[in-house]
Coordinates of C-alpha atoms in Angstrom, one line a residue:
Chain A
M53 CA 40.1 -21.7 -39.8
A54 CA 40.1 -22.1 -35.8
G55 CA 37.0 -19.8 -35.5
D56 CA 35.2 -22.2 -37.6
V57 CA 35.8 -24.9 -35.2
R58 CA 32.4 -26.2 -33.1
V59 CA 31.8 -27.5 -30.0
G60 CA 30.7 -30.5 -31.6
D61 CA 34.0 -31.1 -33.9
L62 CA 35.7 -31.8 -30.0
D63 CA 35.3 -34.2 -27.1
E64 CA 34.8 -32.9 -23.5
T65 CA 38.6 -33.4 -22.8
A66 CA 39.7 -31.6 -25.8
L67 CA 37.4 -28.5 -25.3
L68 CA 38.5 -28.4 -21.3
A69 CA 41.9 -28.4 -22.7
R70 CA 40.8 -25.1 -24.4
V71 CA 39.1 -23.1 -22.3
V72 CA 41.1 -24.1 -18.2
P73 CA 44.3 -22.9 -19.1
L74 CA 42.9 -18.9 -20.3
L75 CA 41.0 -18.9 -16.7
P76 CA 42.6 -18.0 -13.5
T77 CA 42.1 -21.1 -11.2
E78 CA 44.4 -20.7 -8.2
A79 CA 42.8 -22.7 -5.2
L80 CA 43.4 -25.2 -2.5
L81 CA 42.9 -27.6 -5.1
G82 CA 41.2 -26.4 -8.7
P83 CA 39.8 -27.8 -11.8
G84 CA 40.6 -31.3 -12.6
D85 CA 39.3 -33.4 -10.0
D86 CA 36.2 -34.7 -9.0
A87 CA 35.5 -31.3 -7.2
A88 CA 37.7 -28.2 -6.2
L89 CA 38.7 -27.3 -2.7
V90 CA 38.6 -23.7 -1.7
A91 CA 39.8 -22.2 1.8
A92 CA 36.8 -20.9 3.9
P93 CA 38.9 -19.1 6.7
D94 CA 36.4 -18.4 9.5
G95 CA 34.8 -21.3 9.3
R96 CA 31.5 -20.6 7.0
V97 CA 31.3 -20.0 3.3
V98 CA 29.2 -17.8 2.1
A99 CA 27.2 -19.2 -1.6
T100 CA 24.7 -17.9 -4.6
T101 CA 24.1 -19.2 -7.8
D102 CA 22.5 -17.8 -10.8
V103 CA 21.6 -19.3 -14.3
L104 CA 21.6 -17.2 -17.5
V105 CA 20.0 -18.5 -20.6
E106 CA 20.5 -17.3 -24.5
F107 CA 17.5 -15.8 -25.8
R108 CA 16.7 -14.3 -22.1
D109 CA 19.2 -13.1 -20.1
F110 CA 21.4 -12.3 -22.9
R111 CA 21.3 -12.7 -27.0
R112 CA 25.0 -13.5 -28.7
D113 CA 24.5 -10.9 -31.5
W114 CA 24.1 -8.1 -28.7
S115 CA 26.9 -9.3 -26.0
T116 CA 30.4 -10.6 -27.2
G117 CA 30.9 -14.1 -25.4
A118 CA 33.6 -12.2 -23.3
D119 CA 30.6 -9.9 -22.1
V120 CA 28.4 -13.1 -21.6
G121 CA 31.8 -14.2 -19.5
W122 CA 32.0 -10.7 -17.1
K123 CA 28.4 -10.7 -16.9
A124 CA 28.0 -14.0 -15.4
V125 CA 31.0 -13.5 -12.9
A126 CA 30.1 -9.3 -12.1
Q127 CA 26.2 -10.9 -10.7
N128 CA 27.5 -13.7 -8.8
V129 CA 30.1 -11.5 -7.1
A130 CA 28.0 -8.8 -6.4
D131 CA 25.8 -11.7 -4.9
V132 CA 28.8 -12.4 -2.3
A133 CA 29.6 -8.5 -2.1
A134 CA 25.9 -8.2 -1.1
M135 CA 26.2 -10.6 2.3
G136 CA 28.8 -8.6 3.1
G137 CA 31.6 -11.2 2.1
R138 CA 34.3 -10.7 -0.4
C139 CA 34.0 -14.3 -3.5
T140 CA 36.8 -16.8 -3.0
G141 CA 36.3 -19.0 -5.6
L142 CA 33.3 -19.4 -8.7
L143 CA 32.2 -22.7 -10.5
I144 CA 30.9 -22.2 -14.0
G145 CA 28.7 -24.8 -15.8
L146 CA 28.2 -24.5 -19.3
A147 CA 25.9 -25.7 -21.7
L148 CA 26.8 -25.5 -25.3
P149 CA 24.9 -26.3 -28.4
T150 CA 26.8 -28.6 -30.1
D151 CA 26.7 -26.0 -33.5
L152 CA 28.4 -23.4 -31.4
E153 CA 32.1 -22.2 -32.5
V154 CA 34.8 -22.8 -29.9
A155 CA 36.4 -19.6 -30.7
W156 CA 33.0 -17.8 -28.4
V157 CA 33.4 -20.6 -25.6
E158 CA 37.2 -19.1 -25.8
D159 CA 36.1 -15.4 -25.9
F160 CA 33.4 -16.4 -22.9
A161 CA 36.6 -17.8 -21.2
R162 CA 38.4 -14.5 -21.5
G163 CA 35.5 -12.4 -20.9
T164 CA 35.1 -14.7 -17.4
A165 CA 39.2 -14.2 -17.1
A166 CA 38.9 -10.2 -17.4
A167 CA 36.0 -10.5 -14.8
C168 CA 38.0 -12.2 -12.4
A169 CA 40.9 -9.5 -12.6
R170 CA 38.8 -7.1 -12.3
F171 CA 36.7 -8.3 -9.0
G172 CA 39.0 -10.9 -7.3
A173 CA 38.0 -13.8 -8.4
V174 CA 38.9 -17.4 -9.2
V175 CA 37.5 -20.7 -11.3
V176 CA 37.9 -23.4 -8.9
G177 CA 35.2 -25.6 -11.0
G178 CA 32.5 -26.5 -13.3
D179 CA 31.0 -28.6 -15.7
L180 CA 30.0 -28.5 -19.1
S181 CA 26.9 -30.4 -21.1
A182 CA 25.1 -30.3 -24.5
A183 CA 22.2 -28.1 -25.1
G184 CA 19.9 -26.4 -27.9
E185 CA 20.7 -23.1 -26.0
V186 CA 23.7 -21.8 -24.4
V187 CA 22.8 -21.6 -20.7
V188 CA 25.2 -20.3 -18.1
S189 CA 25.3 -21.0 -14.5
V190 CA 27.0 -19.8 -11.9
T191 CA 28.1 -20.9 -8.3
A192 CA 30.1 -17.8 -6.0
L193 CA 31.7 -19.2 -3.0
G194 CA 32.7 -15.9 -0.5
D195 CA 34.5 -15.7 2.7
L196 CA 32.9 -13.4 5.6
Q197 CA 36.3 -12.7 7.0
G198 CA 34.8 -13.5 10.1
R199 CA 31.7 -10.5 10.2
A200 CA 28.2 -11.7 10.4
P201 CA 26.3 -11.7 7.3
V202 CA 24.6 -8.4 6.2
L203 CA 21.1 -9.7 5.6
R204 CA 18.1 -7.8 4.2
S205 CA 16.0 -8.2 6.9
G206 CA 17.9 -5.5 9.3
A207 CA 16.5 -2.9 8.0
R208 CA 15.0 0.1 11.4
P209 CA 12.9 3.3 11.0
G210 CA 15.4 6.3 10.9
D211 CA 18.0 4.1 9.1
V212 CA 19.9 5.5 5.8
V213 CA 18.9 4.2 2.9
A214 CA 21.9 4.6 0.6
V215 CA 23.4 2.8 -3.1
A216 CA 26.6 2.0 -4.0
G217 CA 27.3 1.9 -7.7
T218 CA 24.8 3.3 -10.6
L219 CA 21.6 2.3 -11.4
G220 CA 19.6 2.3 -14.4
R221 CA 22.4 2.5 -17.0
S222 CA 22.4 -1.7 -17.8
A223 CA 18.8 -0.5 -18.5
A224 CA 19.1 2.9 -20.9
G225 CA 22.0 0.2 -22.8
L226 CA 19.4 -2.5 -23.3
D227 CA 16.8 -0.2 -24.1
L228 CA 19.3 1.6 -26.8
L229 CA 20.1 -2.0 -28.4
L230 CA 16.2 -2.9 -28.6
R231 CA 15.4 0.0 -30.4
G232 CA 18.6 -0.1 -32.8
A233 CA 20.1 3.0 -32.6
P234 CA 20.2 6.4 -30.9
G235 CA 18.1 8.8 -31.8
P236 CA 19.3 12.1 -33.5
G237 CA 22.0 14.3 -32.1
A238 CA 22.7 11.6 -29.1
D239 CA 26.2 11.5 -26.9
E240 CA 27.9 9.3 -28.5
T241 CA 29.9 8.9 -25.2
L242 CA 27.0 8.4 -23.0
V243 CA 25.6 5.8 -25.6
E244 CA 28.6 4.1 -25.3
A245 CA 28.9 3.9 -21.6
L246 CA 25.3 2.9 -21.4
V247 CA 25.9 0.1 -23.7
S248 CA 28.7 -0.7 -21.9
A249 CA 27.4 -0.8 -18.3
H250 CA 24.3 -3.8 -20.3
R251 CA 27.2 -5.3 -21.3
R252 CA 29.4 -5.4 -18.5
P253 CA 28.0 -4.2 -15.3
Q254 CA 30.5 -3.2 -13.0
P255 CA 29.2 -3.4 -9.2
P256 CA 31.5 -1.8 -6.6
V257 CA 32.4 -5.2 -5.1
Q258 CA 34.6 -3.6 -2.3
A259 CA 31.9 -1.3 -1.2
G260 CA 29.9 -4.9 0.6
P261 CA 32.5 -5.6 3.0
A262 CA 32.4 -1.8 3.8
A263 CA 29.1 -1.3 4.3
A264 CA 29.8 -4.4 6.3
R265 CA 32.4 -2.6 8.5
A266 CA 30.4 0.4 8.4
G267 CA 27.2 -1.2 10.4
A268 CA 25.3 -1.9 7.7
S269 CA 22.1 -3.0 9.0
A270 CA 20.8 -4.4 5.7
L271 CA 22.3 -4.9 2.3
M272 CA 21.4 -6.2 -1.0
D273 CA 22.3 -6.3 -4.9
V274 CA 19.9 -4.4 -7.0
S275 CA 19.2 -7.2 -10.1
D276 CA 15.5 -6.2 -10.2
G277 CA 15.5 -2.9 -10.6
L278 CA 15.6 -0.2 -7.0
V279 CA 11.9 0.0 -6.3
R280 CA 11.5 -3.8 -6.4
D281 CA 14.4 -4.7 -4.5
A282 CA 14.1 -2.1 -1.8
G283 CA 10.5 -3.7 -1.5
R284 CA 12.5 -6.6 -0.6
I285 CA 14.5 -5.0 2.3
A286 CA 10.6 -3.9 3.0
A287 CA 9.3 -7.0 3.2
A288 CA 12.0 -8.7 4.7
S289 CA 12.6 -5.6 7.7
A290 CA 8.9 -5.1 8.0
V291 CA 9.4 -1.3 7.3
T292 CA 8.8 1.3 4.5
V293 CA 11.5 2.0 2.4
E294 CA 11.3 6.0 1.4
L295 CA 13.3 6.9 -1.9
T296 CA 13.8 10.7 -2.5
T297 CA 14.7 12.1 -5.5
S298 CA 16.4 15.5 -4.3
G299 CA 19.1 14.1 -4.5
V300 CA 21.9 11.9 -6.8
L301 CA 18.2 9.9 -7.7
G302 CA 17.0 13.3 -9.0
E303 CA 20.4 13.4 -11.0
W304 CA 19.9 9.9 -12.1
V305 CA 16.8 10.4 -13.0
R306 CA 17.1 13.5 -15.0
E307 CA 20.3 11.4 -17.6
L308 CA 18.5 8.3 -18.0
G309 CA 14.6 8.7 -16.7
A310 CA 12.7 7.4 -13.7
E311 CA 12.0 4.0 -15.8
H312 CA 15.2 3.2 -16.0
V313 CA 16.6 4.4 -12.6
L314 CA 14.1 3.2 -10.1
T315 CA 13.2 -0.1 -12.3
G316 CA 16.3 -1.1 -14.2
G317 CA 17.9 -4.4 -13.0
E318 CA 21.7 -5.7 -14.0
D319 CA 24.0 -2.6 -12.8
H320 CA 23.9 -4.7 -9.7
A321 CA 24.4 -1.7 -7.3
L322 CA 24.7 -2.3 -3.6
L323 CA 21.1 -1.0 -1.4
G324 CA 22.3 -0.7 1.8
C325 CA 20.3 0.4 4.8
F326 CA 22.6 2.5 7.9
P327 CA 21.9 3.3 11.5
P328 CA 22.3 7.2 11.6
E329 CA 25.0 7.1 13.3
A330 CA 27.0 4.9 10.1
V331 CA 29.5 7.0 8.9
L332 CA 28.7 5.7 5.0
P333 CA 31.8 4.2 3.6
A334 CA 32.5 5.8 -0.6
P335 CA 30.8 4.7 -2.5
F336 CA 27.7 4.8 -1.1
A337 CA 25.2 8.0 -1.3
V338 CA 22.2 8.5 0.4
V339 CA 18.6 8.0 -1.9
G340 CA 16.6 7.7 1.0
A341 CA 15.3 6.7 4.5
V342 CA 14.0 4.2 6.1
A343 CA 10.4 4.4 8.3
P344 CA 8.1 2.2 10.5
A345 CA 6.1 -0.4 8.1
G346 CA 2.7 1.0 6.7
P347 CA 0.1 0.4 3.9
H348 CA 3.5 0.4 1.0
G349 CA 6.7 -0.8 1.4
V350 CA 8.4 1.3 -1.0
L351 CA 7.6 5.0 -1.3
V352 CA 8.8 7.5 -4.1
D353 CA 9.1 10.9 -2.8
G354 CA 5.8 10.1 -0.5
R355 CA 4.4 8.3 -2.8
P356 CA 3.3 4.5 -3.8
W357 CA 5.5 4.4 -8.0
T358 CA 2.8 3.5 -10.4
G359 CA 5.0 2.7 -13.1
T360 CA 6.3 -1.4 -13.7
T361 CA 7.8 -3.0 -10.9
G362 CA 11.1 -4.2 -12.8
W363 CA 12.1 -8.0 -14.1
D364 CA 11.1 -11.0 -13.6
H365 CA 11.8 -14.4 -15.3
F366 CA 8.8 -15.8 -16.4
L367 CA 6.2 -13.0 -16.9
R368 CA 7.3 -10.7 -19.7
Chain B
M23 CA -6.7 -28.1 -11.8
A24 CA -2.9 -27.6 -10.4
G25 CA -2.2 -29.9 -12.1
D26 CA -2.7 -27.8 -15.6
V27 CA -0.9 -24.8 -14.0
R28 CA 2.0 -23.9 -16.4
V29 CA 5.5 -22.2 -15.2
G30 CA 4.3 -19.2 -17.1
D31 CA 1.2 -18.5 -15.4
L32 CA 3.5 -17.7 -12.1
D33 CA 5.6 -15.2 -11.5
E34 CA 8.9 -16.2 -10.0
T35 CA 8.0 -15.4 -6.1
A36 CA 5.1 -17.4 -6.5
L37 CA 6.8 -20.6 -8.0
L38 CA 9.4 -20.3 -5.4
A39 CA 6.8 -20.1 -2.8
R40 CA 5.6 -23.6 -4.3
V41 CA 8.3 -25.1 -4.3
V42 CA 10.7 -24.2 -1.7
P43 CA 8.7 -25.5 1.1
L44 CA 9.1 -29.1 0.4
L45 CA 12.8 -29.0 0.1
P46 CA 15.1 -29.2 3.6
T47 CA 17.0 -26.2 3.9
E48 CA 18.5 -26.0 7.1
A49 CA 22.4 -23.8 7.1
L50 CA 23.2 -21.2 9.2
L51 CA 22.1 -19.3 6.3
G52 CA 19.6 -20.9 3.8
P53 CA 17.5 -19.8 1.0
G54 CA 16.2 -16.2 0.5
D55 CA 18.9 -13.7 1.1
D56 CA 21.9 -12.9 -1.8
A57 CA 23.3 -15.7 -0.7
A58 CA 23.2 -18.8 1.8
L59 CA 26.1 -19.1 4.5
V60 CA 27.1 -22.8 5.3
A61 CA 29.5 -24.1 7.4
A62 CA 32.8 -25.1 6.7
P63 CA 33.9 -27.1 9.8
D64 CA 37.7 -27.3 9.5
G65 CA 38.4 -24.4 7.5
R66 CA 37.8 -25.6 3.7
V67 CA 35.2 -25.8 1.7
V68 CA 34.8 -29.1 -1.2
A69 CA 32.7 -27.5 -4.4
T70 CA 31.3 -29.6 -7.2
T71 CA 28.7 -28.7 -10.1
D72 CA 27.3 -30.3 -12.7
V73 CA 24.7 -29.8 -15.3
L74 CA 22.0 -31.5 -16.5
V75 CA 20.3 -30.5 -19.6
E76 CA 16.8 -32.5 -20.7
F77 CA 17.4 -34.5 -24.0
R78 CA 21.0 -35.1 -23.5
D79 CA 20.8 -36.1 -19.4
F80 CA 17.1 -36.9 -18.8
R81 CA 13.8 -37.3 -20.7
R82 CA 10.9 -36.3 -19.3
D83 CA 8.7 -39.3 -20.9
W84 CA 11.3 -41.5 -18.8
S85 CA 11.7 -39.9 -15.7
T86 CA 9.7 -37.8 -13.4
G87 CA 10.5 -34.7 -12.2
A88 CA 10.9 -36.5 -8.8
D89 CA 13.4 -38.7 -11.3
V90 CA 15.6 -36.0 -12.2
G91 CA 16.2 -34.2 -8.8
W92 CA 17.2 -37.4 -7.5
K93 CA 19.4 -37.9 -10.2
A94 CA 20.8 -34.0 -9.9
V95 CA 21.4 -34.9 -6.4
A96 CA 23.1 -38.0 -6.4
Q97 CA 25.7 -37.1 -9.2
N98 CA 26.5 -34.3 -6.9
V99 CA 26.7 -35.7 -3.5
A100 CA 28.8 -38.4 -5.2
D101 CA 31.4 -36.1 -6.3
V102 CA 31.8 -34.6 -2.4
A103 CA 31.9 -38.4 -1.7
A104 CA 34.9 -39.0 -4.4
M105 CA 36.9 -36.2 -2.4
G106 CA 36.8 -38.4 0.7
G107 CA 33.8 -35.3 2.2
R108 CA 30.3 -35.8 3.2
C109 CA 27.7 -33.1 1.4
T110 CA 26.7 -30.2 3.9
G111 CA 24.8 -28.1 0.9
L112 CA 23.5 -28.2 -2.3
L113 CA 22.5 -24.4 -4.4
I114 CA 20.1 -25.8 -7.4
G115 CA 19.7 -23.6 -10.6
L116 CA 16.2 -24.3 -12.5
A117 CA 15.9 -23.3 -16.2
L118 CA 12.5 -24.2 -17.1
P119 CA 10.5 -23.7 -20.3
T120 CA 7.3 -21.8 -19.5
D121 CA 4.7 -24.7 -20.3
L122 CA 6.3 -26.6 -18.2
E123 CA 3.6 -28.2 -15.6
V124 CA 4.4 -26.4 -12.5
A125 CA 3.0 -30.0 -11.1
W126 CA 6.7 -31.8 -12.8
V127 CA 8.6 -28.5 -11.1
E128 CA 7.1 -29.9 -7.3
D129 CA 7.6 -33.5 -8.5
F130 CA 11.4 -32.3 -9.1
A131 CA 11.4 -30.8 -5.6
R132 CA 10.0 -33.7 -4.2
G133 CA 12.6 -35.9 -5.7
T134 CA 15.6 -33.4 -4.5
A135 CA 14.1 -33.7 -1.4
A136 CA 14.0 -37.3 -1.0
A137 CA 17.0 -37.6 -2.4
C138 CA 18.8 -35.3 0.2
A139 CA 17.0 -37.2 3.1
R140 CA 18.7 -40.8 1.7
F141 CA 22.0 -39.0 1.0
G142 CA 22.6 -36.5 4.1
A143 CA 22.2 -33.3 2.1
V144 CA 19.9 -29.9 2.3
V145 CA 19.3 -27.4 -0.4
V146 CA 20.7 -24.1 1.1
G147 CA 20.3 -22.0 -2.6
G148 CA 19.4 -21.8 -5.9
D149 CA 17.9 -19.8 -9.1
L150 CA 15.1 -20.1 -11.4
S151 CA 15.2 -18.9 -14.9
A152 CA 13.2 -19.4 -17.7
A153 CA 14.7 -21.7 -20.9
G154 CA 13.7 -23.6 -24.2
E155 CA 14.8 -27.3 -22.4
V156 CA 14.9 -28.1 -18.6
V157 CA 18.4 -27.2 -18.0
V158 CA 18.9 -28.3 -14.2
S159 CA 22.6 -27.1 -12.4
V160 CA 23.3 -28.2 -8.8
T161 CA 26.2 -27.0 -7.4
A162 CA 27.4 -29.7 -4.5
L163 CA 29.6 -28.4 -0.7
G164 CA 31.1 -30.3 1.0
D165 CA 33.3 -30.8 4.3
L166 CA 36.6 -32.9 4.6
Q167 CA 36.6 -33.3 8.3
G168 CA 40.0 -32.4 8.6
R169 CA 41.1 -34.9 5.9
A170 CA 42.9 -34.7 3.0
P171 CA 41.2 -34.7 0.0
V172 CA 41.5 -38.0 -2.0
L173 CA 42.9 -37.0 -5.2
R174 CA 43.0 -38.9 -8.3
S175 CA 46.3 -38.4 -8.6
G176 CA 47.4 -40.6 -4.9
A177 CA 47.8 -44.3 -6.7
R178 CA 50.9 -46.5 -6.4
P179 CA 52.0 -49.5 -8.0
G180 CA 50.8 -52.2 -6.3
D181 CA 47.8 -50.6 -4.4
V182 CA 44.5 -52.8 -4.7
V183 CA 41.4 -51.2 -6.8
A184 CA 38.0 -51.6 -5.4
V185 CA 34.8 -50.6 -6.0
A186 CA 32.0 -49.3 -3.9
G187 CA 28.3 -49.3 -5.3
T188 CA 27.3 -51.2 -8.6
L189 CA 28.6 -50.5 -12.2
G190 CA 26.7 -50.8 -15.4
R191 CA 23.5 -51.1 -14.0
S192 CA 22.1 -47.2 -15.0
A193 CA 23.2 -48.2 -18.5
A194 CA 21.4 -51.8 -18.5
G195 CA 18.3 -49.6 -17.1
L196 CA 19.1 -47.0 -20.4
D197 CA 19.3 -49.5 -22.6
L198 CA 15.7 -51.2 -21.6
L199 CA 14.4 -47.9 -22.1
L200 CA 15.6 -47.2 -25.2
R201 CA 14.6 -50.5 -26.9
G202 CA 11.4 -49.6 -25.5
A203 CA 10.4 -53.1 -24.0
P204 CA 12.3 -55.9 -21.9
G205 CA 12.8 -59.4 -24.4
P206 CA 10.7 -62.0 -23.8
G207 CA 11.3 -64.0 -20.8
A208 CA 12.8 -61.4 -19.1
D209 CA 13.3 -61.5 -15.4
E210 CA 10.2 -58.4 -14.5
T211 CA 12.1 -58.0 -11.4
L212 CA 15.5 -57.1 -12.9
V213 CA 14.0 -55.4 -15.2
E214 CA 12.4 -52.6 -12.4
A215 CA 15.7 -52.8 -10.9
L216 CA 18.0 -51.9 -13.7
V217 CA 15.4 -49.3 -14.7
S218 CA 15.1 -47.6 -11.4
A219 CA 18.8 -47.9 -11.4
H220 CA 19.2 -45.4 -14.2
R221 CA 16.4 -43.2 -12.7
R222 CA 17.3 -42.7 -8.8
P223 CA 21.0 -44.0 -8.9
Q224 CA 22.3 -44.7 -5.7
P225 CA 25.9 -43.6 -5.2
P226 CA 27.2 -45.8 -1.7
V227 CA 28.5 -41.8 -0.5
Q228 CA 29.2 -43.4 2.8
A229 CA 32.4 -45.0 1.0
G230 CA 34.2 -41.7 0.1
P231 CA 34.9 -40.7 4.2
A232 CA 34.7 -44.2 4.9
A233 CA 37.9 -44.8 2.0
A234 CA 39.7 -41.4 3.1
R235 CA 39.7 -43.0 7.2
A236 CA 40.9 -46.2 5.6
G237 CA 44.1 -44.7 3.8
A238 CA 42.7 -45.0 0.1
S239 CA 45.5 -43.3 -2.3
A240 CA 42.9 -42.4 -4.8
L241 CA 39.8 -42.5 -5.1
M242 CA 36.5 -41.1 -8.0
D243 CA 33.5 -41.2 -9.1
V244 CA 32.8 -43.2 -11.7
S245 CA 30.0 -41.5 -13.9
D246 CA 31.8 -41.8 -17.4
G247 CA 32.0 -45.5 -17.5
L248 CA 35.0 -47.8 -15.5
V249 CA 37.4 -48.1 -18.4
R250 CA 37.4 -44.2 -19.3
D251 CA 37.5 -43.6 -15.3
A252 CA 40.0 -45.8 -14.1
G253 CA 42.3 -44.2 -17.4
R254 CA 42.0 -40.6 -15.7
I255 CA 43.1 -42.0 -12.5
A256 CA 46.0 -44.1 -14.4
A257 CA 46.8 -40.4 -16.3
A258 CA 46.9 -38.6 -13.3
S259 CA 48.7 -40.9 -11.4
A260 CA 51.3 -41.9 -14.0
V261 CA 50.4 -46.2 -13.6
T262 CA 48.3 -49.0 -15.4
V263 CA 45.1 -50.0 -14.1
E264 CA 44.9 -53.2 -14.1
L265 CA 41.4 -54.5 -14.3
T266 CA 40.2 -58.1 -13.5
T267 CA 37.0 -59.9 -14.8
S268 CA 37.6 -63.1 -12.0
G269 CA 36.0 -61.0 -9.1
V270 CA 32.8 -59.4 -8.4
L271 CA 33.3 -57.3 -12.0
G272 CA 32.9 -61.1 -13.9
E273 CA 30.3 -61.6 -11.9
W274 CA 28.4 -57.8 -13.1
V275 CA 30.1 -59.0 -16.8
R276 CA 28.2 -62.2 -16.7
E277 CA 24.9 -60.5 -15.5
L278 CA 24.6 -57.3 -17.4
G279 CA 27.2 -57.2 -20.2
A280 CA 30.7 -56.2 -20.3
E281 CA 29.7 -53.5 -22.5
H282 CA 27.4 -52.1 -19.6
V283 CA 30.0 -52.6 -16.6
L284 CA 32.4 -50.9 -17.9
T285 CA 31.8 -48.6 -19.9
G286 CA 28.3 -47.3 -18.2
G287 CA 28.5 -45.0 -16.4
E288 CA 26.2 -42.9 -13.7
D289 CA 25.5 -45.8 -11.3
H290 CA 28.3 -43.5 -9.5
A291 CA 30.2 -45.9 -7.7
L292 CA 33.0 -45.1 -5.9
L293 CA 36.6 -46.6 -7.7
G294 CA 38.9 -46.5 -5.0
C295 CA 43.0 -47.4 -4.6
F296 CA 44.9 -48.5 -1.9
P297 CA 47.8 -49.3 -0.8
P298 CA 48.5 -53.3 0.0
E299 CA 48.5 -53.0 3.8
A300 CA 44.6 -50.8 3.9
V301 CA 41.6 -52.9 5.5
L302 CA 39.2 -52.0 2.9
P303 CA 36.1 -50.4 4.2
A304 CA 32.6 -51.9 3.4
P305 CA 31.0 -51.9 0.3
F306 CA 34.5 -51.8 -1.1
A307 CA 34.9 -54.7 -3.3
V308 CA 38.6 -55.6 -5.2
V309 CA 38.2 -54.8 -9.2
G310 CA 41.8 -54.8 -10.2
A311 CA 44.9 -53.9 -8.8
V312 CA 47.6 -51.0 -9.8
A313 CA 50.6 -51.6 -11.8
P314 CA 53.2 -49.0 -13.2
A315 CA 52.9 -46.9 -16.5
G316 CA 53.1 -49.1 -19.4
P317 CA 51.8 -48.6 -23.1
H318 CA 48.0 -48.6 -22.3
G319 CA 46.3 -46.6 -19.3
V320 CA 43.9 -49.6 -18.6
L321 CA 43.9 -53.0 -18.8
V322 CA 41.4 -55.5 -18.7
D323 CA 42.7 -59.6 -17.9
G324 CA 45.7 -58.0 -19.4
R325 CA 44.8 -56.5 -22.5
P326 CA 43.5 -53.1 -23.7
W327 CA 40.0 -52.7 -23.6
T328 CA 39.1 -52.2 -27.2
G329 CA 35.1 -51.5 -27.1
T330 CA 33.4 -48.6 -26.4
T331 CA 35.1 -46.1 -23.9
G332 CA 32.4 -44.4 -22.1
W333 CA 29.9 -41.6 -22.3
D334 CA 31.0 -37.8 -24.0
H335 CA 28.7 -35.4 -23.7
F336 CA 29.5 -33.8 -27.3
L337 CA 30.5 -37.1 -29.7
R338 CA 27.2 -39.1 -30.1

């Protein structure tokens, strides 16, 4: 049976022959030579890389291969969007245990392809290696369409702070998976939506270029939690980011809890700062304002946040 | 003592603060934001990625952190050179065991920096994660300076086949490491040179653009062994690659053995095919000729090769 074939039963060429046809690979030159060739229309290329490791970034009993493929694409296209760019190509490195089912790898490729279709990306290259645990490395390339990149360092006092996408849903979904089962009386539709947000994040990639066109002064991908990532804009821009829970942030906090919304990463929302005169592009919603630098980089309703501060790979 | 600090003793920010200053990071926009920005002067970008896994691609008792950093850079800049390009930027993903000494990571960064200096590259971005074993993923970006990429598929009957760089020295060096000690009467200078070839390969990166300028019809990086990689040119170009040991190839075979020279990868030599009228650029040396397609993709002195066929990640 196909499901019983393991990675170690095939050579690299045979494994590639199973996986590559499942992927969208349009490029000036796609997989198959020593390197790919990708268009960089404005003479510059945005480039970002992420490594996802089994047991740390995903668990194979909680996420299918397709979920992992989706997530790997989603978090990298989000980083390109966070510069104000659109993704022009992905390179995917896979290190695989030899006893891993080939069906898992094919499923990974299908999830990658589904995310590529959703986010407008293609796979231009990659590499396969053996390892003791599944390690996925993705590099995303992007195009700024002639615009300046939107950095973390451009926020100015008086700017509006806004979020596109969701916050806390992935963390709430992970929490449900960690607890094993939702409590009695849980809203099943909500449970399913939260778990799905964890398995298949939906970064609002169109909002990145839209923010750049609208004149965003600073932009970043919320991958480590709102407070922590807002702190990075605050530090890079030498300002204070004042978050307020009177608006949409408060709605989310009431639905999901402050901890999830303020410290949960991996929804891959975009956090932007806009000059007061800018017209906020959809789907950005106001969550605060930028103030001059003070003793705290981030304030929540005027006070420093005293809960946990989000995800770190090494401190757990 | 600094040498006793482990990866798990630091958070990601603190670890980056130790490592990033050791690296050359010049770019339009280097590490520190959601993504880097790299010049792509001719409106296209070459892109390639490789994954190196501890115990498979390197051993920490045989290679220092600096050796591993060097090798990761070398094999990726070789892939860019194999398209006829020069490297414009590297992205490095590191997955690290939490009990790994931070000194190893700093050493890795120094080796990366040394290779960047040698090969004319810079590090523009990266990512850190935790894992059970060290996994290094490198993506190299490159520029073709307006030329067409040199593919594996362009070889034509009548072309000259030539190699720039060395073959078999890395494999011979690995063999010495595997055997634990050189035999009695071994040439110590040669032993040192071979082990060094394994630990710090020296791909002739200038030869890639030089081959392209000289009109090379096909070009690739020899990473899996000459016979295996020549077979890839043969398959992609629908030709036979006829290798001959009457010239430099024979000298190498006499010094290192046929198995090492014909199937050893990881020296990262460049294998090129040139039209008969082309002037071979230094340091390319003739190793054969291209003939029409036949029953075997590669012939060695007129016969099919019957030894092992080189490296595969999954079949060992």
